[in-house]
Coordinates of C-alpha atoms in Angstrom, one line a residue:
Chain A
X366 CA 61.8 78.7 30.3
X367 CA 59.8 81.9 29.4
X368 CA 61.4 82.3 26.1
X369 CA 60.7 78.9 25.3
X370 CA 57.3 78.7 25.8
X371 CA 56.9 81.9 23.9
X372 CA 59.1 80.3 21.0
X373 CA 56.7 77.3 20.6
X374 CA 53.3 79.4 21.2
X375 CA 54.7 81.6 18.4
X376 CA 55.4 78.2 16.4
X377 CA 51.6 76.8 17.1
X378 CA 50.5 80.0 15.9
X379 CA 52.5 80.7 12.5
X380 CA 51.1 76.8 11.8
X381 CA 47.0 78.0 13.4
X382 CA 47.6 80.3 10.3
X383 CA 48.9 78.4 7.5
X384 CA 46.4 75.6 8.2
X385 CA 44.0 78.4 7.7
X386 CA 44.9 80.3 4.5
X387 CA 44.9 76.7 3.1
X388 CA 41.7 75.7 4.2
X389 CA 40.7 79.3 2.8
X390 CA 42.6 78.2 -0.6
X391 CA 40.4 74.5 -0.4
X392 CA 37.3 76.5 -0.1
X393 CA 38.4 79.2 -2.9
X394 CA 39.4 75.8 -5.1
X395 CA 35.9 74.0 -4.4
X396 CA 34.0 76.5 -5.9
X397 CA 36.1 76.8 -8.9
X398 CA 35.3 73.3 -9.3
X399 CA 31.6 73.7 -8.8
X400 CA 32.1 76.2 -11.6
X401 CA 33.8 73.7 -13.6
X402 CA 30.9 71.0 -13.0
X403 CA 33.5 68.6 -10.8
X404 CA 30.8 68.2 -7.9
X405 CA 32.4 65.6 -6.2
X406 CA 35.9 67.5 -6.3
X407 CA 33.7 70.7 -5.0
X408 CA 32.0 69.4 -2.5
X409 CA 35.0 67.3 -0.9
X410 CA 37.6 70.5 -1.5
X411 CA 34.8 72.6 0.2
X412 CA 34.6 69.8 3.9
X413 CA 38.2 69.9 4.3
X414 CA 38.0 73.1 3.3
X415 CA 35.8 74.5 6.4
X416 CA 36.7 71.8 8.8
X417 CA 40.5 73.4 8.2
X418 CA 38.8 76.8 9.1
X419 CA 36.9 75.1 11.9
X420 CA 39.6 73.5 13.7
X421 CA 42.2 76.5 12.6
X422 CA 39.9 79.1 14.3
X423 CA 39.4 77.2 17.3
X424 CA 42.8 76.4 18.0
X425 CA 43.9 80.2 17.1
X426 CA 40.9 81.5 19.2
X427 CA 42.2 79.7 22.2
X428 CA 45.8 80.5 22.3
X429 CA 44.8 84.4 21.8
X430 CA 42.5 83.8 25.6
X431 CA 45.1 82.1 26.9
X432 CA 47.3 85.0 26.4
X433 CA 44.8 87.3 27.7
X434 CA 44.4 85.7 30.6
X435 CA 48.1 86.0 31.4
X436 CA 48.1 89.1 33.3
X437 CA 51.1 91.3 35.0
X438 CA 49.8 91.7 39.3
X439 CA 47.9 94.7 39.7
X440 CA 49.6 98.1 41.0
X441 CA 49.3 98.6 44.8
X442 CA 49.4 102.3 45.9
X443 CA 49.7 104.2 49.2
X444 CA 47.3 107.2 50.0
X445 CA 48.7 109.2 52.3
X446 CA 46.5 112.5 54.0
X447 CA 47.0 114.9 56.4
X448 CA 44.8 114.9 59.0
X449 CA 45.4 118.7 59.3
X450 CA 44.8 120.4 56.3
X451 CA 44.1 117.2 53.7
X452 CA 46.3 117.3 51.7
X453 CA 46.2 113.9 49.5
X454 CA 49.1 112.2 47.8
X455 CA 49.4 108.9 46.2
X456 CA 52.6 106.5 45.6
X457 CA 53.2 103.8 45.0
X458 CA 53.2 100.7 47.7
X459 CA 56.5 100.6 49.6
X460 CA 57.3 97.6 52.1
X461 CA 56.3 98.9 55.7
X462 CA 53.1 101.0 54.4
X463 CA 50.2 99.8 56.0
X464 CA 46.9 101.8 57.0
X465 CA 47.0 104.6 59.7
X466 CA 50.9 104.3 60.0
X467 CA 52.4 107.7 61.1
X468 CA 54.3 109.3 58.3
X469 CA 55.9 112.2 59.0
X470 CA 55.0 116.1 58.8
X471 CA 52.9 117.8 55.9
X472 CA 54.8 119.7 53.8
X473 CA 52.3 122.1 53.4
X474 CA 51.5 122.5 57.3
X475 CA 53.5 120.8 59.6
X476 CA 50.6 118.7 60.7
X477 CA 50.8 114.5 60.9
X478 CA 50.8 112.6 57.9
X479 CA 49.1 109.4 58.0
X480 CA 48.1 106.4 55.4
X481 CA 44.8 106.5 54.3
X482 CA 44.8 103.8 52.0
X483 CA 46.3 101.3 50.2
X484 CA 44.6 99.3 47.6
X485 CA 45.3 97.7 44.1
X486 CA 44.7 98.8 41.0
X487 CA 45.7 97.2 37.7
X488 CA 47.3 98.7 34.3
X489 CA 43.6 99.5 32.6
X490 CA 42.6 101.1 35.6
X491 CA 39.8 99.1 36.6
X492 CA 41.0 97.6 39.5
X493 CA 42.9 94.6 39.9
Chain B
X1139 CA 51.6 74.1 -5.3
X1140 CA 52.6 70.4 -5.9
X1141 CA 49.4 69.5 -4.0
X1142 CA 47.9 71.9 -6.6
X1143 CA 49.0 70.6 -9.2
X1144 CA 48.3 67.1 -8.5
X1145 CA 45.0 68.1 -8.0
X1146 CA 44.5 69.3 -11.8
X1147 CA 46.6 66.3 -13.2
X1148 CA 44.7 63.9 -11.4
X1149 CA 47.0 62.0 -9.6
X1150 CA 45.5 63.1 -6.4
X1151 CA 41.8 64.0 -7.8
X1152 CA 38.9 63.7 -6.6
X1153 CA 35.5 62.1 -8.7
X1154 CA 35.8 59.0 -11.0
X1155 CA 39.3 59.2 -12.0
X1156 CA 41.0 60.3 -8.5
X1157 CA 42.1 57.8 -5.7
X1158 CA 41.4 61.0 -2.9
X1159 CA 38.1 61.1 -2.5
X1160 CA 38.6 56.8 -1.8
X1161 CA 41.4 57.3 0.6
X1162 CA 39.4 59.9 2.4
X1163 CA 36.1 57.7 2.6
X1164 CA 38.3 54.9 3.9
X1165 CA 39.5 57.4 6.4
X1166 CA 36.1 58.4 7.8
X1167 CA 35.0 54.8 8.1
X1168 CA 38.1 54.1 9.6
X1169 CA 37.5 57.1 12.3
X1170 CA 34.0 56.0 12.7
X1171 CA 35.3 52.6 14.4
X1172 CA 38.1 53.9 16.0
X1173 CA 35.5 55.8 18.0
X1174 CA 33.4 53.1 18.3
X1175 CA 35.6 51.3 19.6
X1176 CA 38.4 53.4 21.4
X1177 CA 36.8 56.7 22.1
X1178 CA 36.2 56.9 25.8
X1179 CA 40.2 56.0 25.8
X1180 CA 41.1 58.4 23.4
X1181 CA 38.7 61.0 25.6
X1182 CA 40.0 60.0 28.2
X1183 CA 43.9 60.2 27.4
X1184 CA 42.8 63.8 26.2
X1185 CA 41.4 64.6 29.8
X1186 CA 45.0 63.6 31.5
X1187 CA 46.3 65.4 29.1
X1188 CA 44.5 68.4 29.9
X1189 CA 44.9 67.5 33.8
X1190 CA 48.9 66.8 33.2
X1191 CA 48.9 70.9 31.8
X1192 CA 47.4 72.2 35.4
X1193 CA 49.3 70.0 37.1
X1194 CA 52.7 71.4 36.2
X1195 CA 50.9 74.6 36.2
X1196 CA 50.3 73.9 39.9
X1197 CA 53.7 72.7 40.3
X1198 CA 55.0 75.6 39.1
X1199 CA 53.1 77.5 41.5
X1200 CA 53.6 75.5 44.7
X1201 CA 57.4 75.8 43.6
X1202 CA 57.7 79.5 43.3
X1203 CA 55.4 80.2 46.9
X1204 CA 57.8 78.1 48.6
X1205 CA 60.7 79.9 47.2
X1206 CA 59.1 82.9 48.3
X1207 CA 58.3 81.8 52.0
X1208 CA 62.2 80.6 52.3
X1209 CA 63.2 84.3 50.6
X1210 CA 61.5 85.8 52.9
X1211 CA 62.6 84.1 55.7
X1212 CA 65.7 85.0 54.8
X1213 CA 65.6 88.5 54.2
X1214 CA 63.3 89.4 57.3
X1215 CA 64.3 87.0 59.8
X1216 CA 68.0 86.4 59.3
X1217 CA 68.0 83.0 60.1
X1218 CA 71.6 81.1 61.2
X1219 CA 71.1 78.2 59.1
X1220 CA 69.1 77.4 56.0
X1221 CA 65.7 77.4 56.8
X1222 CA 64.7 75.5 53.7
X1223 CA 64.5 72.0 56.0
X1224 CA 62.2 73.3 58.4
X1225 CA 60.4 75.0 55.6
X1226 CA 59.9 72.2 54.4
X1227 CA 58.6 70.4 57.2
X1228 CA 56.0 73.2 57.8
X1229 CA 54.7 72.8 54.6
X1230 CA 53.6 68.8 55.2
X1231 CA 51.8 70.2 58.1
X1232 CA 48.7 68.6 58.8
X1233 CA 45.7 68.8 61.4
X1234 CA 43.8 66.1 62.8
X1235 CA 40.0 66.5 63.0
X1236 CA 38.5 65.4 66.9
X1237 CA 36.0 62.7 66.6
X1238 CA 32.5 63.5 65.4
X1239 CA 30.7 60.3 66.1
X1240 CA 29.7 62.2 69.7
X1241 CA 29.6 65.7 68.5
X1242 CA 28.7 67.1 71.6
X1243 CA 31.3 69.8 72.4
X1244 CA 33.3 69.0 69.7
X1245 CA 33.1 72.7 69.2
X1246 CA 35.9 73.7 72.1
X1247 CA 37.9 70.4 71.0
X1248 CA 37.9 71.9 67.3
X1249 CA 38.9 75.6 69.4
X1250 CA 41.8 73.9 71.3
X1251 CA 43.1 72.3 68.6
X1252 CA 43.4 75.5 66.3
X1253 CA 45.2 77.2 69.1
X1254 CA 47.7 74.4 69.7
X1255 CA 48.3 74.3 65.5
X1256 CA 48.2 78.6 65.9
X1257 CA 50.6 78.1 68.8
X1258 CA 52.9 75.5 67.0
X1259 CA 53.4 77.4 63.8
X1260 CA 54.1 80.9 64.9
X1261 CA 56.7 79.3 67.2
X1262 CA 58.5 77.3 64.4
X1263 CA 57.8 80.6 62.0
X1264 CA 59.8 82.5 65.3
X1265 CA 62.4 80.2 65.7
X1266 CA 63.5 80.0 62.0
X1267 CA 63.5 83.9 61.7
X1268 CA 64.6 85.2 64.9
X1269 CA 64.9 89.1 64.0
X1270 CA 61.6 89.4 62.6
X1271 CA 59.2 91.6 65.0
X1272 CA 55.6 90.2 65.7
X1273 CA 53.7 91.9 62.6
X1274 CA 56.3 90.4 61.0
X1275 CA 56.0 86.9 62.2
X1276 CA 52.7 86.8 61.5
X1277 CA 53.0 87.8 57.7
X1278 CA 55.2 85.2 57.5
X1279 CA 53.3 82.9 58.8
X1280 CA 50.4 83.7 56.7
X1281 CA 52.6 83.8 53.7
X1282 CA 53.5 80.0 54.7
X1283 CA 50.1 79.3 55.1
X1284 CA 49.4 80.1 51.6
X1285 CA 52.6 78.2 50.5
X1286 CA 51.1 74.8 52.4
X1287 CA 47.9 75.6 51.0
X1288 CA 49.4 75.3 47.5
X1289 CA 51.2 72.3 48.2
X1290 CA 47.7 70.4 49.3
X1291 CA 45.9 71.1 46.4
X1292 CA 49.1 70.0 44.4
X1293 CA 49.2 66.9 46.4
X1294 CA 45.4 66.4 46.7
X1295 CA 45.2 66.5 42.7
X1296 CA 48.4 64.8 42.1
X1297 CA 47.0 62.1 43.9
X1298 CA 43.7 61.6 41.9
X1299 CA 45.6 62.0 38.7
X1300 CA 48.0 59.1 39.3
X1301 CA 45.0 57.3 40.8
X1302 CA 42.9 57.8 37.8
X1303 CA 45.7 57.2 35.2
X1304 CA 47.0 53.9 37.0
X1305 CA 43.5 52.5 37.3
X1306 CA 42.2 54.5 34.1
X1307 CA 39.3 54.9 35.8
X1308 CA 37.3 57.0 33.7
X1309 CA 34.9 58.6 36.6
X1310 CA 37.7 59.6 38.6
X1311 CA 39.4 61.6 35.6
X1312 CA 36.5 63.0 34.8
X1313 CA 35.8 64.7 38.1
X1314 CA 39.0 66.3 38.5
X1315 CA 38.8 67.8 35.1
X1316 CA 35.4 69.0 35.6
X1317 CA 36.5 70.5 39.1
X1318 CA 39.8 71.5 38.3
X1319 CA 39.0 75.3 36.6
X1320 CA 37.4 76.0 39.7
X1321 CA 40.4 74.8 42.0
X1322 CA 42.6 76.6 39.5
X1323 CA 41.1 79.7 40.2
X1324 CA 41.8 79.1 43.6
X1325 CA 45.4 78.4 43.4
X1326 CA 45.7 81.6 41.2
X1327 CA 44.4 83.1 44.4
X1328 CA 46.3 81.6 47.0
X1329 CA 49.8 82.9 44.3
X1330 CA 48.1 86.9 44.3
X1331 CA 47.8 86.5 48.3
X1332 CA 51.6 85.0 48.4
X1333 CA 53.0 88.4 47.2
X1334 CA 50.4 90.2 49.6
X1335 CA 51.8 88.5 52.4
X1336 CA 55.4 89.0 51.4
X1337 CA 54.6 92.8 51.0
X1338 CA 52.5 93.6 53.8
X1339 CA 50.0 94.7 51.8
X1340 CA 46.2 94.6 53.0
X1341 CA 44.2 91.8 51.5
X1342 CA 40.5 92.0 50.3
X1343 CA 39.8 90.0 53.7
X1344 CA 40.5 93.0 55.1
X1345 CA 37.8 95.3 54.8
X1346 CA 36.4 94.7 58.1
X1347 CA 39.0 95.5 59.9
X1348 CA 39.5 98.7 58.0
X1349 CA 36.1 99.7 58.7
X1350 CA 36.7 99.6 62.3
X1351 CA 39.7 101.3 61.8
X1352 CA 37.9 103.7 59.9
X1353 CA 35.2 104.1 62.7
X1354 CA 38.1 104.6 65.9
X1355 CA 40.5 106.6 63.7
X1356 CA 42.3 109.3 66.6
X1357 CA 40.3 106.8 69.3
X1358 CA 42.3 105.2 72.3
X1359 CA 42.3 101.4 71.8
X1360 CA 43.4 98.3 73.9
X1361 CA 44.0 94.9 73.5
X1362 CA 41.4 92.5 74.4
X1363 CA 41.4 88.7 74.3
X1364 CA 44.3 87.3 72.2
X1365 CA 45.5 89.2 68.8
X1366 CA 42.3 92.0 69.4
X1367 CA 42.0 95.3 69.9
X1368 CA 38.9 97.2 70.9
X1369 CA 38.1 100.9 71.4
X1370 CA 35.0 103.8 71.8
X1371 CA 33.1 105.8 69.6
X1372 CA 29.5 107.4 69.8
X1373 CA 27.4 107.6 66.6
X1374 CA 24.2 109.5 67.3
X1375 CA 24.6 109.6 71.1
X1376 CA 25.4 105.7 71.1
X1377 CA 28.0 103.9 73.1
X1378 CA 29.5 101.4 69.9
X1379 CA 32.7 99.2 71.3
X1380 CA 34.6 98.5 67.7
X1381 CA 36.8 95.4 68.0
X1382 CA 39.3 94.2 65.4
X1383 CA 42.2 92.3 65.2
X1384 CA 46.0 93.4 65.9
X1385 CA 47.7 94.9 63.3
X1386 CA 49.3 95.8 60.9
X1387 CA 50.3 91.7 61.1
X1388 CA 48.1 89.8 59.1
X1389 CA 46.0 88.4 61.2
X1390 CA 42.6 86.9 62.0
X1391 CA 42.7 86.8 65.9
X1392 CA 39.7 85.6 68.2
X1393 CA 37.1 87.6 68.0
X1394 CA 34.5 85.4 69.5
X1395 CA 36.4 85.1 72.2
X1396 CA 37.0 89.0 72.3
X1397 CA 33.0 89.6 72.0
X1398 CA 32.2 87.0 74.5
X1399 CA 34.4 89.0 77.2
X1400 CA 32.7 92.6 76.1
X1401 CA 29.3 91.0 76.9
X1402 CA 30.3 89.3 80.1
X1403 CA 32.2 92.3 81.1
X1404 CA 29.0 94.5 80.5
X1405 CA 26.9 91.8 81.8
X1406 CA 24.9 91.5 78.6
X1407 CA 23.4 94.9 78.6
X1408 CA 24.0 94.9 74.4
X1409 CA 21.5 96.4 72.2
X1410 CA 22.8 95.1 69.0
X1411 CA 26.4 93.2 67.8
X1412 CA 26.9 94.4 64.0
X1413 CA 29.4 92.4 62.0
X1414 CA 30.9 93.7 59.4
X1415 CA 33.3 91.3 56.7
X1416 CA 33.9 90.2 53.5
X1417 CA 31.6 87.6 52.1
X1418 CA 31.7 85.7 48.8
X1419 CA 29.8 87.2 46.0
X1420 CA 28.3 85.7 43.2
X1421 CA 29.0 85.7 40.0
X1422 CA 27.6 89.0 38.0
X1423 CA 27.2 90.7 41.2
X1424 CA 30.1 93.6 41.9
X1425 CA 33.1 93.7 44.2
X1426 CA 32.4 96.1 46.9
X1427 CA 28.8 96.3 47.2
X1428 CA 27.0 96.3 50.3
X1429 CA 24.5 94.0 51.9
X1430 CA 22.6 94.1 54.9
X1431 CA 21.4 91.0 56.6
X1432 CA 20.9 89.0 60.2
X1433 CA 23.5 86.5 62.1
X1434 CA 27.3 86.4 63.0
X1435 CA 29.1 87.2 59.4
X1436 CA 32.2 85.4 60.2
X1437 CA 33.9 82.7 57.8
X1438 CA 36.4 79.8 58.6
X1439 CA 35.7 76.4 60.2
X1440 CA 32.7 77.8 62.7
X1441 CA 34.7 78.0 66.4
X1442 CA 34.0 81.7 66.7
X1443 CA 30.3 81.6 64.8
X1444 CA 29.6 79.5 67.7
X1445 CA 30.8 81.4 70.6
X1446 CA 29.1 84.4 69.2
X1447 CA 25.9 82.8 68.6
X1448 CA 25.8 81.3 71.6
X1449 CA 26.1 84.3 73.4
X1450 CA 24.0 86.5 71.5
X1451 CA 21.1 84.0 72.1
X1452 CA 21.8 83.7 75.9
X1453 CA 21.4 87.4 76.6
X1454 CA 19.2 87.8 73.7
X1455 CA 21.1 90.0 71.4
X1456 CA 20.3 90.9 68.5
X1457 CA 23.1 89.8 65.7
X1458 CA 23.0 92.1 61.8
X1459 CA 25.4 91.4 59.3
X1460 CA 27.1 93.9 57.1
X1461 CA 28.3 92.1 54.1
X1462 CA 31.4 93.3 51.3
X1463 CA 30.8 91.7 48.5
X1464 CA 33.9 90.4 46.6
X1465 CA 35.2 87.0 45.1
X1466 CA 37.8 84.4 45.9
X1467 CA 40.3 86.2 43.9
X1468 CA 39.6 89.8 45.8
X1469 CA 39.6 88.6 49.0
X1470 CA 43.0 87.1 49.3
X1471 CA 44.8 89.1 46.7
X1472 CA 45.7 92.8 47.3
X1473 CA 42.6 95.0 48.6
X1474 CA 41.0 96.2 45.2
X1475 CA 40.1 100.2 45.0
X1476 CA 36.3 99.3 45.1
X1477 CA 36.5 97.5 47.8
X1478 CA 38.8 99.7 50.1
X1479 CA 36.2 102.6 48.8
X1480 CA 33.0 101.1 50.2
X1481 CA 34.6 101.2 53.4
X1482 CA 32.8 104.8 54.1
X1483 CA 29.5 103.5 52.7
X1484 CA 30.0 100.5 55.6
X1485 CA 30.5 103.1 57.9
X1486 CA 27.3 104.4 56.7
X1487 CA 25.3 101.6 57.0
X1488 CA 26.6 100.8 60.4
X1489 CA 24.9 104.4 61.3
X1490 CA 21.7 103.6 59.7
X1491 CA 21.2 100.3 61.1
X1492 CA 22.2 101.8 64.8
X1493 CA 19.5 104.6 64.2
X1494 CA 17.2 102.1 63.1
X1495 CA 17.7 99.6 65.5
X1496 CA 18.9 101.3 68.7
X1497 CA 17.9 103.9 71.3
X1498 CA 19.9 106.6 72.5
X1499 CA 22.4 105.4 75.4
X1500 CA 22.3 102.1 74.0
X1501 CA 25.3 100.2 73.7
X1502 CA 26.4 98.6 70.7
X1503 CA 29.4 96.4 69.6
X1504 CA 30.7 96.5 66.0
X1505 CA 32.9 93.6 65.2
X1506 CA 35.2 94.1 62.2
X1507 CA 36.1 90.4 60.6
X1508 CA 38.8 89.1 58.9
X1509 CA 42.3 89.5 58.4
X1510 CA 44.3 92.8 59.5
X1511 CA 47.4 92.5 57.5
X1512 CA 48.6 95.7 56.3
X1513 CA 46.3 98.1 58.4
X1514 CA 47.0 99.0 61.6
X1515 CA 45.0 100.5 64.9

């Protein structure tokens, strides 16, 4: 199902693109017939031209945000101190972490390991 | 290049001699009347359009949280049968409203009803997964709470599309695509808070109760009232009774109830009740700052507002509200790094308002809201 929608989003885009390097040739082709005194030729060459761009833009502008918007769920981790000597580490979430559980003896001085924290944080580091 | 090349011999050119720049006039006349005439069709056929995209979208969603709840199910609670039936069945769930045409005490009818529907759905959640423990019922049954919340607000929308298209009323299409962003955003939500509640993990609700925990961390605690734990602490030679609900379960509890029975028990001699939860921030504003402010800061549909009001007013207490500001999105999605770091400068503000507000040998109660999952005593 994923593949397919990627397939046809890649399809809408290679045609955003076309539609817009031959809106960019209309407008290229109007003013070569401005310069050639063809007016009417210009000026209709030149409204398909940028309502190509227009709608080409648009369209290509919108996919790209809706990509962005697609993201992967943010990374939970564990923060685990020791209430004797503080020693900090951080992992990553397992199932059965939650705050204040008991986890076991420091490894640097026997004293009780408990969870901290847990939070979320995503790939860019700016929370989730 | 044919198009090219019909342009220069004429064929297809434009001025005197070329039939293009005709067709194309004929065209935007034509267009011009089409509008005219058809366009609030043609607009709306592009809203249900629009609305048909986040409907499957919400399909999609309500599809893969119920797959989820009856995964889960099935790994944690090692049902006998297939719970997918009474999965199901759970997810139709409805509640009725009491009567508001006499709304006197319809308060405690509300109260009763909640803890029938409480009642009734942790039982079902039990009996369909019979080895998982009591934190682990109630992720499960908050993780089928989010599942039946998806499947409303397919339902809900469903509805008004198929209303909207078979009547093609134009008003009623048009408020559900104007709303619909906004109930996407909560749908998006309710997904990020299914994998929460699958994992265990704590939830931006949360913060409350992690304050507390915070506050009584290497305290003796005990339950109180139904799903709450309290316990005692001194901050600057002041009694403060922290209260929270049971964890690591996610869980709300009562904690009306819970600060109604302190009061009684210490026959109202309270200096201050300081709440401390999550609230809704606005947009601009950043997740995990902190607001001070006056009244019972507690969400959902008002039960336990009430009791606490009412008995801060009868003994004269004085209710302050610690707000932690974070959206829709944070608060039911996995507890963000912001927020779980402005749990200390809570803590901090708690102390400041009890030296400000409080004598020495006063008592005080801090009440920690929202819901537990993932963080324990």
């Amino acid at each position: 199902m994923e593949g397919r929608v990627n397939w046809y989003s890649q399809l809408m885009a290679a045609f955003g693109i076309f539609v817009l390097v031959y809106s960019a040739y209309m407008v290229l082709s109007a003013l070569l017939s401005l310069q050639g005194g063809r007016n009417d030729e210009a000026q209709y060459s030149l409204m398909i031209g940028l309502i190509g761009i227009a709608l080409a833009s648009s369209s290509l502008f919108l996919m790209r945000k809706r990509a962005l918007q697609v993201k992967p769920p943010p990374e939970v981790f564990t923060v685990v101190r020791c209430s004797g000597c503080g020693f900090r580490l951080v992992r990553r979430f397992q199932v059965g972490d939650y705050v204040n559980a008991d986890i076991g003896q420091c490894q640097q001085c026997n004293g009780r390991m408990t969870i901290a924290s847990i939070y979320a944080e995503s790939e860019g580091g700016a929370g989730a | 290049m044919a198009i090219s090349t019909a342009l220069q011999q004429g064929i297809l050119g434009f001025g005197e001699s070329g039939r293009l720049g005709t067709i194309i006039s004929i065209l935007m006349y034509l267009t011009f009347f089409i509008f005219i005439l058809f366009g609030q069709r043609i607009q709306l056929r592009m809203m249900l359009w629009e609305i048909d995209g986040f409907l499957k979208r919400l399909d999609a969603m309500r599809s893969e949280a119920r797959k989820k709840s009856i995964e889960m199910i099935k790994e944690i609670g090692k049902p006998k049968e297939d719970p997918t039936p009474h999965v199901d069945s759970l997810l139709e769930q409805f509640l009725i409203m009491p009567v508001d045409l006499d709304p006197a005490g319809i308060v405690w009818k509300i109260d009763h009803l909640l803890d029938v529907r409480d009642m009734k759905f942790k039982d079902d959640i039990r009996r369909i997964a019979p080895e998982a423990s009591e934190a682990q019922i109630n992720n499960l049954e908050n993780l089928v709470e989010a599942s039946l919340a998806l499947n409303t607000i397919f339902r809900i929308v469903r509805h008004y599309y198929l209303l909207g298209k078979r009547t093609s009323s134009f008003y009623i299409i048009l408020q559900l695509q104007m709303i619909l962003p906004l109930v996407m955003q909560e749908a998006e939500a309710l997904m990020g808070a299914t994998r929460a509640f699958a994992l265990g993990q704590p939830i931006g609700d949360g913060i409350g109760p992690l304050v507390v925990s915070k506050l009584l961390l290497g305290r003796e605690k005990r339950r109180i009232e139904k799903d709450m734990v309290m316990g005692e602490t001194s901050i600057e030679g002041r009694r403060v009774i922290a209260l929270k609900a049971e964890g690591p379960g996610g869980n709300v509890g009562k904690p009306g109830d819970a600060i109604r029975r302190i009061i009684e028990e210490l026959e109202g001699k309270v200096s201050a009740i300081i709440m401390v939860d999550a609230a809704l921030k606005f947009e601009g504003e950043k997740s995990g700052e902190i607001s001070n402010g006056i009244g019972a800061a507690i969400g959902g549909i008002g039960t336990e507002r009430f009791k606490i009001e009412e008995e801060a007013s009868k003994f004269k207490i004085p209710l302050y509200a610690i707000a932690i500001k974070e959206s829709i999105l944070d608060a039911i999605t996995p507890m963000k790094k912001e927020i779980s770091e402005s749990a200390d400068r809570a803590i901090e503000a708690i102390r400041r308002l009890i030296l400000d507000r409080t004598k020495e040998g006063d008592t005080v109660i801090v009440a920690g809201i929202g819901n537990t999952i993932g963080i324990g005593q």
